[in-house]
PDB file of C-alpha atoms in Angstrom:
ATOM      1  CA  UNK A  26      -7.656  -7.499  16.810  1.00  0.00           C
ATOM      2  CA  UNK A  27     -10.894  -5.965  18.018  1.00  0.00           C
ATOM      3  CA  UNK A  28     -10.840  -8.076  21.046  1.00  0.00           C
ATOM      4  CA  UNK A  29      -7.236  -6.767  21.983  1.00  0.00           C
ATOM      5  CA  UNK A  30      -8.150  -2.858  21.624  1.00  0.00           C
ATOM      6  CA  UNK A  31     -10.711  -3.383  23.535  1.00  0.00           C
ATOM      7  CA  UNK A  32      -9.011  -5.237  26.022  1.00  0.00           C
ATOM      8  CA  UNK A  33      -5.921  -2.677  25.852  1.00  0.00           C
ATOM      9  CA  UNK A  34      -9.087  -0.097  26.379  1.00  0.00           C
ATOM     10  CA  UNK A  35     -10.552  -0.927  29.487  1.00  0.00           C
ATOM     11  CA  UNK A  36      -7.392  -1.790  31.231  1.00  0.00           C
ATOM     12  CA  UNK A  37      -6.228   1.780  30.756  1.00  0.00           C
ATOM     13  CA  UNK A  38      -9.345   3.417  31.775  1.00  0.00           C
ATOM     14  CA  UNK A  39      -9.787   0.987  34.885  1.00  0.00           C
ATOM     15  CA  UNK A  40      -6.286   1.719  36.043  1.00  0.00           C
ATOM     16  CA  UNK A  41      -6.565   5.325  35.454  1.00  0.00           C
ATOM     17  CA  UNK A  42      -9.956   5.345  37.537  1.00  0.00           C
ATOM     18  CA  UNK A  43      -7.721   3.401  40.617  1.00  0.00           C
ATOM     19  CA  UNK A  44      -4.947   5.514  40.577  1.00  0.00           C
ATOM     20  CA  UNK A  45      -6.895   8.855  40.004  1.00  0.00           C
ATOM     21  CA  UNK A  46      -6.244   9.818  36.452  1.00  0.00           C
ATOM     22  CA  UNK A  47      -9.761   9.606  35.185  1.00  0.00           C
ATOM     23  CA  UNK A  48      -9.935  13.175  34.177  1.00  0.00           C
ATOM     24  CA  UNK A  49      -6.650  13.144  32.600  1.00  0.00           C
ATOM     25  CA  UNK A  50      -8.002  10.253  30.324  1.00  0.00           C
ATOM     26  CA  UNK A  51     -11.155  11.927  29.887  1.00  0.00           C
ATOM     27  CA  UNK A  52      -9.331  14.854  28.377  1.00  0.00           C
ATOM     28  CA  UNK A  53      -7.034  12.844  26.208  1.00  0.00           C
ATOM     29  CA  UNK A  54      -9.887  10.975  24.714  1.00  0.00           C
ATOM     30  CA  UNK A  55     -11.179  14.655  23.698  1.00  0.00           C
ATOM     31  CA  UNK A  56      -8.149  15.715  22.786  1.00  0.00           C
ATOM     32  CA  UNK A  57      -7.470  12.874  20.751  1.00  0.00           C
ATOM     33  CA  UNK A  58     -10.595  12.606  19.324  1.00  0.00           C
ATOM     34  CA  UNK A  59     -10.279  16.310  18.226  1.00  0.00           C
ATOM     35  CA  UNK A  60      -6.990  15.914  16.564  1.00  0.00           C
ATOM     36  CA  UNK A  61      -8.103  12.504  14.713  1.00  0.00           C
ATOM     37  CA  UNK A  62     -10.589  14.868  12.961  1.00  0.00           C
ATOM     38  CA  UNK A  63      -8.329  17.618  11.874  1.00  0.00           C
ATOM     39  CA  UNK A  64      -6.051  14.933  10.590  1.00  0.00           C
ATOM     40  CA  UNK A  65      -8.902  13.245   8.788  1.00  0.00           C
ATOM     41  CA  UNK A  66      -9.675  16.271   7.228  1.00  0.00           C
ATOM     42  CA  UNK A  67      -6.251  17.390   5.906  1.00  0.00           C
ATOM     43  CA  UNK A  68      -5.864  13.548   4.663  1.00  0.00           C
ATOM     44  CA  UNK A  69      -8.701  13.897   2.829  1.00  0.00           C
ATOM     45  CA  UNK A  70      -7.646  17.075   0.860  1.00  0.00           C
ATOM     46  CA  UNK A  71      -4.322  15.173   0.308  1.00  0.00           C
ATOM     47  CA  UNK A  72      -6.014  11.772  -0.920  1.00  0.00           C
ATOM     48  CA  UNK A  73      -8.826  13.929  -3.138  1.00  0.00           C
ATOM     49  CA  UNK A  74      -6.093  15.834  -4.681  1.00  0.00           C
ATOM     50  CA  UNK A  75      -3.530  12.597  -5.646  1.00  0.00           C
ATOM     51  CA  UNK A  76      -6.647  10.494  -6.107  1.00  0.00           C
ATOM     52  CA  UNK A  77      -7.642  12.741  -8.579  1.00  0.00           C
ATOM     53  CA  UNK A  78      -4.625  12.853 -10.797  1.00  0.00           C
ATOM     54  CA  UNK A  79      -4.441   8.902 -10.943  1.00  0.00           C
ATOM     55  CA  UNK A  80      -7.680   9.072 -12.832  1.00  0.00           C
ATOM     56  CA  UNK A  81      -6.980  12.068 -15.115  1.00  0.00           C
ATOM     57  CA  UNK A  82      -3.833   9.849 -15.900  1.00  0.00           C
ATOM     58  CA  UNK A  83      -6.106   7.307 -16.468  1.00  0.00           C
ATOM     59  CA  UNK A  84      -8.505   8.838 -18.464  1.00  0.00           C
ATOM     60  CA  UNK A  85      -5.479  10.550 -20.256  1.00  0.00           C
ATOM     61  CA  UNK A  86      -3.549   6.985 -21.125  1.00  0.00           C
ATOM     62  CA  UNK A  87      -0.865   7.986 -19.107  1.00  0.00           C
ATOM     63  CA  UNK A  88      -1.279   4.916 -16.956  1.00  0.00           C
ATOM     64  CA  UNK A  89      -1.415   2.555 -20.167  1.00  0.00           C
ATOM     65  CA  UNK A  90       1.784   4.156 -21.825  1.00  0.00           C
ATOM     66  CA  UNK A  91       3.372   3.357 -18.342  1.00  0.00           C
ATOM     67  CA  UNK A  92       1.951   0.167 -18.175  1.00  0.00           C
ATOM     68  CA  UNK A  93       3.459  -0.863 -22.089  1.00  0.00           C
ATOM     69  CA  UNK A  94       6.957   0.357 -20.511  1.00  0.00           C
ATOM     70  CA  UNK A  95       6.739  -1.868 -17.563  1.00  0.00           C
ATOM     71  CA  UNK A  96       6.149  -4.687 -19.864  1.00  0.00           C
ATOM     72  CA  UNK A  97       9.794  -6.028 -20.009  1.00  0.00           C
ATOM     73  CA  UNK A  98       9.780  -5.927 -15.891  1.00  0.00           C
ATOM     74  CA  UNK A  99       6.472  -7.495 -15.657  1.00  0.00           C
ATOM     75  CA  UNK A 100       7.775 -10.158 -17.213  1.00  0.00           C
ATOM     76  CA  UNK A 101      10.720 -10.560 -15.538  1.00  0.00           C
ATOM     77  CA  UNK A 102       8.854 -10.299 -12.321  1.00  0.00           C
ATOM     78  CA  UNK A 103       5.855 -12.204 -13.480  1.00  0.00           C
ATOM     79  CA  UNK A 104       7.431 -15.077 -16.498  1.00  0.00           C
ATOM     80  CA  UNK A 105       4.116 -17.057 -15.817  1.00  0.00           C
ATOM     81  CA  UNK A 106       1.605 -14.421 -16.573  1.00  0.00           C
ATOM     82  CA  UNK A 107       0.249 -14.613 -19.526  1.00  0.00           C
ATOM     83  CA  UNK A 108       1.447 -10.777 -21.893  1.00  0.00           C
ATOM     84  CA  UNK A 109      -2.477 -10.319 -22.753  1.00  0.00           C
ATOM     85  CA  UNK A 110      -3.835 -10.760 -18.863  1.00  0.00           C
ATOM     86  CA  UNK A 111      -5.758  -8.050 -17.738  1.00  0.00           C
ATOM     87  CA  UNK A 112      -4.029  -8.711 -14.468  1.00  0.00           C
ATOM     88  CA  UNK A 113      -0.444  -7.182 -15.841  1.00  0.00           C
ATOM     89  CA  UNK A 114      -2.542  -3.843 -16.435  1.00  0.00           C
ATOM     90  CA  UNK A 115      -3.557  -3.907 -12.738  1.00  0.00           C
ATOM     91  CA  UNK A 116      -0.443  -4.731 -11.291  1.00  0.00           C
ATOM     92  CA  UNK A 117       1.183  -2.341 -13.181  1.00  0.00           C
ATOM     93  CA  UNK A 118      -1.524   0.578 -11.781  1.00  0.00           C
ATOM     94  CA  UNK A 119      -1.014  -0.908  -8.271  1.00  0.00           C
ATOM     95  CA  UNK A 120       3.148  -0.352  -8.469  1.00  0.00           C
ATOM     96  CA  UNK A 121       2.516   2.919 -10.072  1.00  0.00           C
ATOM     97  CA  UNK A 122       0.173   4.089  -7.579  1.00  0.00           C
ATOM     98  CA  UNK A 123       2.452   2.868  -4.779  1.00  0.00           C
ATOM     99  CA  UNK A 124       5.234   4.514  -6.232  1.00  0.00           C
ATOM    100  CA  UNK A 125       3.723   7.515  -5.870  1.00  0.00           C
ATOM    101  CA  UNK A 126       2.965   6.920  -2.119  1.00  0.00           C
ATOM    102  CA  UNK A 127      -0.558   6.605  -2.929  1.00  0.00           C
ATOM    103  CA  UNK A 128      -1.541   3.471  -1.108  1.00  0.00           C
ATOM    104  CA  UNK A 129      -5.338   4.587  -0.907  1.00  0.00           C
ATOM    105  CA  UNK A 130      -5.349   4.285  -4.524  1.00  0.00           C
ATOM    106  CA  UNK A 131      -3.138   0.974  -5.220  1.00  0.00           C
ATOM    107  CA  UNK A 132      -5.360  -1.208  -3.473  1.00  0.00           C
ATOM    108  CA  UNK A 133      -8.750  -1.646  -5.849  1.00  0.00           C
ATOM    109  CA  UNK A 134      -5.966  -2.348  -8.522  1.00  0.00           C
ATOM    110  CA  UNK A 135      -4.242  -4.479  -5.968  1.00  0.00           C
ATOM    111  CA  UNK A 136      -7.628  -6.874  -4.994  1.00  0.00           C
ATOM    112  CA  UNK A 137      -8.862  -6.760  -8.606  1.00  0.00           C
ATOM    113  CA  UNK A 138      -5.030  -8.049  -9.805  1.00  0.00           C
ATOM    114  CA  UNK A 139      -4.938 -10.612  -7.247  1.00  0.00           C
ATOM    115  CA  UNK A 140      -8.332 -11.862  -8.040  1.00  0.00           C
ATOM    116  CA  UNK A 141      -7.448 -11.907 -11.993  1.00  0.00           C
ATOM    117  CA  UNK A 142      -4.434 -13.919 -10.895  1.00  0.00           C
ATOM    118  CA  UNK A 143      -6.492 -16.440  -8.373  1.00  0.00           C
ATOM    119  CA  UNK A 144      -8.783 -17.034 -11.613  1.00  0.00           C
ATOM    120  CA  UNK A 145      -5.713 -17.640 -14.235  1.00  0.00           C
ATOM    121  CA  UNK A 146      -4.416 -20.262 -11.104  1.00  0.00           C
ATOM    122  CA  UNK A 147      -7.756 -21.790 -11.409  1.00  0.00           C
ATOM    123  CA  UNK A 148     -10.792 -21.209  -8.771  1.00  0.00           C
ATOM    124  CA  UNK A 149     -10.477 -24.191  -6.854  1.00  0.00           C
ATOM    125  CA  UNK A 150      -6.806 -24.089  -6.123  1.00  0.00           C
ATOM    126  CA  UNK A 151      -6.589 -23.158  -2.406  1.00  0.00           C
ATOM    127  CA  UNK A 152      -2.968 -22.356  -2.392  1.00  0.00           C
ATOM    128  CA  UNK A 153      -1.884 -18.854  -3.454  1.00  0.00           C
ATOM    129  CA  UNK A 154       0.340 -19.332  -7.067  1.00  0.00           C
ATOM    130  CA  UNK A 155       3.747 -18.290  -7.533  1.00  0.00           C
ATOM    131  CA  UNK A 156       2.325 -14.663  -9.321  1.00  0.00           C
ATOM    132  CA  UNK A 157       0.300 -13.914  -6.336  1.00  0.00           C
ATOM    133  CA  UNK A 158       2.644 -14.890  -3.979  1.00  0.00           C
ATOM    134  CA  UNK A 159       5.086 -12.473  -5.853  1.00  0.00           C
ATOM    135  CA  UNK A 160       2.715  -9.771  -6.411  1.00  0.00           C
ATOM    136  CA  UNK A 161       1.848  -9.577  -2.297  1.00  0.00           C
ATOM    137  CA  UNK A 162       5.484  -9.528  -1.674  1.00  0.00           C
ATOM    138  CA  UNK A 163       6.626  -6.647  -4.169  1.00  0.00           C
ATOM    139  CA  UNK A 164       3.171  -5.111  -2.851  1.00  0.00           C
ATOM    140  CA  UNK A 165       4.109  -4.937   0.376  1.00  0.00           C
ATOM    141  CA  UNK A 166       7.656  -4.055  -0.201  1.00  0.00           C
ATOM    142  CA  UNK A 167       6.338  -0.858  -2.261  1.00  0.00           C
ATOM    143  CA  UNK A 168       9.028   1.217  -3.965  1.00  0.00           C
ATOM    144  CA  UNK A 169       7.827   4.741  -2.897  1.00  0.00           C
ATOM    145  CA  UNK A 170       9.475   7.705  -4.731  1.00  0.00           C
ATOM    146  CA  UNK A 171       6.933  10.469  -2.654  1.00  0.00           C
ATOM    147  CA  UNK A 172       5.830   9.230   0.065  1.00  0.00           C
ATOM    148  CA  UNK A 173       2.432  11.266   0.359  1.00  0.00           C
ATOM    149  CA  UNK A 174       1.213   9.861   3.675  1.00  0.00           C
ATOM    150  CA  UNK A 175       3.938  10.882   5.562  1.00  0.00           C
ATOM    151  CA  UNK A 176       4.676  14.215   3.970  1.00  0.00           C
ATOM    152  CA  UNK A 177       1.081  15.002   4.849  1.00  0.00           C
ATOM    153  CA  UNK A 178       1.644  13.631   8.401  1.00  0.00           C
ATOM    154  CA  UNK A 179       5.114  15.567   8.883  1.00  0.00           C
ATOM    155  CA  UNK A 180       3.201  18.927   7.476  1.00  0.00           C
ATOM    156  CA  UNK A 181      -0.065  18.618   9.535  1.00  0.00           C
ATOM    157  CA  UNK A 182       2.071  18.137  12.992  1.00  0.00           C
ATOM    158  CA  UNK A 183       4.150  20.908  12.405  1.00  0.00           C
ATOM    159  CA  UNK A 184       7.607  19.674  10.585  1.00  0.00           C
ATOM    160  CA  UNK A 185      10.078  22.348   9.398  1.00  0.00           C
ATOM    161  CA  UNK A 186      10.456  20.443   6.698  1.00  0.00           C
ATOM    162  CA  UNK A 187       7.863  17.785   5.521  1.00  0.00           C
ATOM    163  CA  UNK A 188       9.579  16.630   2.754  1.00  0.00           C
ATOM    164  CA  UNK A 189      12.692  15.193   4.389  1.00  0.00           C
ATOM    165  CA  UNK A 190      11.466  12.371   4.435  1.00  0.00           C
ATOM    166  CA  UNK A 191      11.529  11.757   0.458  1.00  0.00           C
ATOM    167  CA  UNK A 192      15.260  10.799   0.246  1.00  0.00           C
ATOM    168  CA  UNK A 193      15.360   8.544   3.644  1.00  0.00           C
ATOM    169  CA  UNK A 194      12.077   7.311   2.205  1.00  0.00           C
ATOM    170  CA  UNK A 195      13.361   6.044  -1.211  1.00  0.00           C
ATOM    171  CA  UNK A 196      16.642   4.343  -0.477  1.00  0.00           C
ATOM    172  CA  UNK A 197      14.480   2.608   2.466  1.00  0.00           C
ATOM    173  CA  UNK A 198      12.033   1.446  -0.149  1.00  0.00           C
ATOM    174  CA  UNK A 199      14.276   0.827  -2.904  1.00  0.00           C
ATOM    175  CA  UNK A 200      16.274  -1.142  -0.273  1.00  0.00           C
ATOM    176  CA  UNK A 201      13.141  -3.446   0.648  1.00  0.00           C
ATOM    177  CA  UNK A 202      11.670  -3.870  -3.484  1.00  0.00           C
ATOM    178  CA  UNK A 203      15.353  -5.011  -4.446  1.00  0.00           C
ATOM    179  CA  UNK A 204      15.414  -7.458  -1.216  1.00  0.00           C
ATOM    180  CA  UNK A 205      11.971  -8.965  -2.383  1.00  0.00           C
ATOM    181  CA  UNK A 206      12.476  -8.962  -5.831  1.00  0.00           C
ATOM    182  CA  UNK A 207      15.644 -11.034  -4.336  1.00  0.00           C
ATOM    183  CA  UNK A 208      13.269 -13.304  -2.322  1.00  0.00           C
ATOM    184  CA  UNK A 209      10.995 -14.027  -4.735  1.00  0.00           C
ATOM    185  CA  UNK A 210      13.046 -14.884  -7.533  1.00  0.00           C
ATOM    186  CA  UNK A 211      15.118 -17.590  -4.645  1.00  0.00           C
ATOM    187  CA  UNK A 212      12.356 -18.813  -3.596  1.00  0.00           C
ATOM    188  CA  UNK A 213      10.696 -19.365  -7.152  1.00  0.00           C
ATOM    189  CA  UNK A 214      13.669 -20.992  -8.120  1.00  0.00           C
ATOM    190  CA  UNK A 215      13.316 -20.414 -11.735  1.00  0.00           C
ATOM    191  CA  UNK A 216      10.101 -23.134 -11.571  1.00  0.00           C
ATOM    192  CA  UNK A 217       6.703 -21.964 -13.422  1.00  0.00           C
TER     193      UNK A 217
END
C-alpha cells in the first residue's frame, strides 16, 4: 500500500510540474498539511473525551454489568465459546465500544479477544476458527448507535448539523450487523 501512495505521489507532482501546476500543488500540500493538523487536534479532544468515559465505565463496572447482559447474545453469536473465557469479556467491550462509535477504543479489546480465541482454537492451528471468523465479521459490520468519528468530522468542516448523521448512521449499521449475523450463522451451518 506504501508502494501505491507513493507511486500515486510522484505521478501527480511530475504531471503537475509538465503541465505547470507546481505551485498549485505546492500550496495544496500546505494547505493540506495545515488542515490535517487542526483535524488531528479536534480528534484528539473527541477521542480523549470518549476514551475517557470507557475507562471510568470500566473502573465503575459498568462495562461488566453490560457484559453479564450480553451473555444470552454471546452465546447465541458465539455457541462454541466457552461461558468462563476471558475472551466473551473482550468481545463484549469491543461491541460496546463500537457501538458507541468509538473504534479507537474497540480495537485493544478487539486484538486481545481474537488472540484469547486463536489460543482456545489451539496455537498451531493456522486456520482462523469459526469464533474468530464470526467475531471479525460482526467486528467489521459494527452496530454504531453514535457515530463519534463522523459527528466530529461533520462539526470540524462546518455542518449545520453534525448530528444528522446518527439516524442514517444506525439503520445503515443495524442493516449490515443483522446481514452478518445472517452470514455467519449460514455459513456456520449450525456445526461447532
Amino acid at each position: 500500500m506504501n508502494y501505491l501512495w507513493g507511486i500515486m505521489i510522484v505521478i501527480g507532482v511530475i504531471f503537475g510540474a509538465f503541465h505547470g501546476g507546481f505551485g498549485q500543488i505546492t500550496e495544496a500540500a500546505v494547505a493540506s498539511a495545515k488542515e490535517a493538523v487542526s483535524l488531528a487536534i479536534a480528534m484528539a479532544g473527541v477521542i480523549a473525551m470518549w476514551t475517557g468515559l470507557m475507562e471510568i465505565a470500566q473502573e465503575t463496572g459498568m462495562l461488566s454489568a453490560c457484559t453479564k447482559r450480553l451473555r444470552p447474545l454471546l452465546k447465541f453469536l458465539f455457541p462454541g465459546l466457552p461461558q468462563e473465557s476471558r475472551a466473551n469479556e473482550l468481545i463484549a467491550t469491543n461491541f460496546i465500544a463500537n457501538i458507541f462509535g468509538l473504534g479507537w477504543a474497540a480495537t485493544p479489546a478487539g486484538l486481545e479477544a481474537m488472540q484469547e480465541l486463536k489460543l482456545l482454537s489451539g496455537e498451531k492451528k493456522e486456520t482462523a476458527s469459526r469464533e474468530m471468523c464470526t467475531f471479525l465479521v460482526l467486528n467489521i459490520s459494527s452496530l454504531q448507535l453514535i457515530p463519534v468519528n463522523m459527528i466530529a468530522y461533520r462539526s470540524q468542516y462546518g455542518s449545520v448539523n453534525p448530528a444528522a448523521i446518527v439516524g442514517p448512521g444506525i439503520v445503515a449499521t443495524l442493516v449490515s450487523t443483522l446481514t452478518a449475523i445472517i452470514l455467519c450463522k449460514v455459513m456456520c451451518g449450525g456445526q461447532r
